[in-house]
């Protein structure tokens, strides 16, 4: 199984978009993934701008929160306040000069403020369904095929999102991508008997505490205690530790999607993820790796 990485890159076909700091390390990870096969594999992925696209046809796509922020079904006052929060905190999230520790208080304030706006707006389940149907939230090209393929090979997929779980699930249903192998950990709205959002499930998940949240969900990882290998997919440094709950972690291939502020953020992602995909709006690389692993004999 020599030179698996070269075979993966050849089949992927977009070498210019794929940046790998340590090819020897990635080769060793791929060798282990292929040797152990699908029975030892799990996939852990962020949602917004990882499983979903960042842009299409020159226009920015929606995140879970973006669906709400941009929808004409939401009150003008909500959209104005949500935009103000975004403009204040988004640049902090991406600021490569700030440490994660410095960013966390700002992220907590941002997320709590966004959640409070949704509660004030009394957003309903029905309105969420309507907004998702008309939104620009789109899964990456080939993402549905990858999820379906992993389901066929009994590989569990954890979608680990700091977005809004109710909206995320509606997107998956719309795309016919909520397969039985998929689990979601996210921020969930709680509704009253009239179907209006009145609160959010605790604890709060933001992009920089996913490692703590992983450790707070021991049952999920306990059920997968024999799956030591993982593909960990994200678009932020905060996504690197989504696999913290894996029992006796083995081969973990961390794949980063670099979507925005590419020159500013390249070094940060390049020095931390095993593979960085630069402005690739597909799931093709993940598709190639998944098929390479699942094509191997099941490990006993």
GROMACS .gro file of C-alpha atoms in nm, residues 12 17-20 44-46 49-51 140 231-237 239-240 242 253-260 265-266 268-280 282-283 285-286:
model
   49
   12UNK     CA    1  -0.880   1.395  -0.616
   17UNK     CA    2  -0.609   2.335  -0.383
   18UNK     CA    3  -0.455   2.078  -0.147
   19UNK     CA    4  -0.182   2.192   0.093
   20UNK     CA    5   0.000   1.935   0.310
   44UNK     CA    6  -1.650   1.396   1.291
   45UNK     CA    7  -1.736   1.710   1.096
   46UNK     CA    8  -1.824   2.070   1.154
   49UNK     CA    9  -1.880   2.607   0.575
   50UNK     CA   10  -1.734   2.259   0.623
   51UNK     CA   11  -2.012   2.023   0.526
  140UNK     CA   12  -2.079   2.097  -0.067
  231UNK     CA   13  -1.158   1.186   0.980
  232UNK     CA   14  -1.193   1.522   1.158
  233UNK     CA   15  -1.324   1.793   0.927
  234UNK     CA   16  -1.348   2.165   1.001
  235UNK     CA   17  -1.285   2.521   0.888
  236UNK     CA   18  -1.159   2.667   1.215
  237UNK     CA   19  -0.881   2.601   1.464
  239UNK     CA   20  -1.257   2.225   1.514
  240UNK     CA   21  -0.923   2.051   1.566
  242UNK     CA   22  -1.368   1.771   1.809
  253UNK     CA   23  -0.671   1.273   0.974
  254UNK     CA   24  -0.757   1.638   1.030
  255UNK     CA   25  -0.879   1.809   0.713
  256UNK     CA   26  -0.928   2.186   0.713
  257UNK     CA   27  -1.139   2.385   0.468
  258UNK     CA   28  -0.991   2.732   0.413
  259UNK     CA   29  -1.276   2.944   0.278
  260UNK     CA   30  -1.220   3.306   0.368
  265UNK     CA   31  -0.545   3.244   0.773
  266UNK     CA   32  -0.330   3.010   0.565
  268UNK     CA   33  -0.277   2.904   1.104
  269UNK     CA   34  -0.462   2.622   0.927
  270UNK     CA   35  -0.153   2.493   0.742
  271UNK     CA   36   0.040   2.455   1.067
  272UNK     CA   37  -0.242   2.274   1.251
  273UNK     CA   38  -0.445   2.063   1.007
  274UNK     CA   39  -0.290   1.764   0.830
  275UNK     CA   40  -0.454   1.865   0.502
  276UNK     CA   41  -0.580   2.210   0.402
  277UNK     CA   42  -0.822   2.247   0.110
  278UNK     CA   43  -0.809   2.600  -0.027
  279UNK     CA   44  -1.140   2.738  -0.156
  280UNK     CA   45  -1.260   2.393  -0.257
  282UNK     CA   46  -1.661   2.018  -0.286
  283UNK     CA   47  -1.631   1.715  -0.061
  285UNK     CA   48  -1.113   1.490  -0.116
  286UNK     CA   49  -1.317   1.341   0.168
   0.00000   0.00000   0.00000
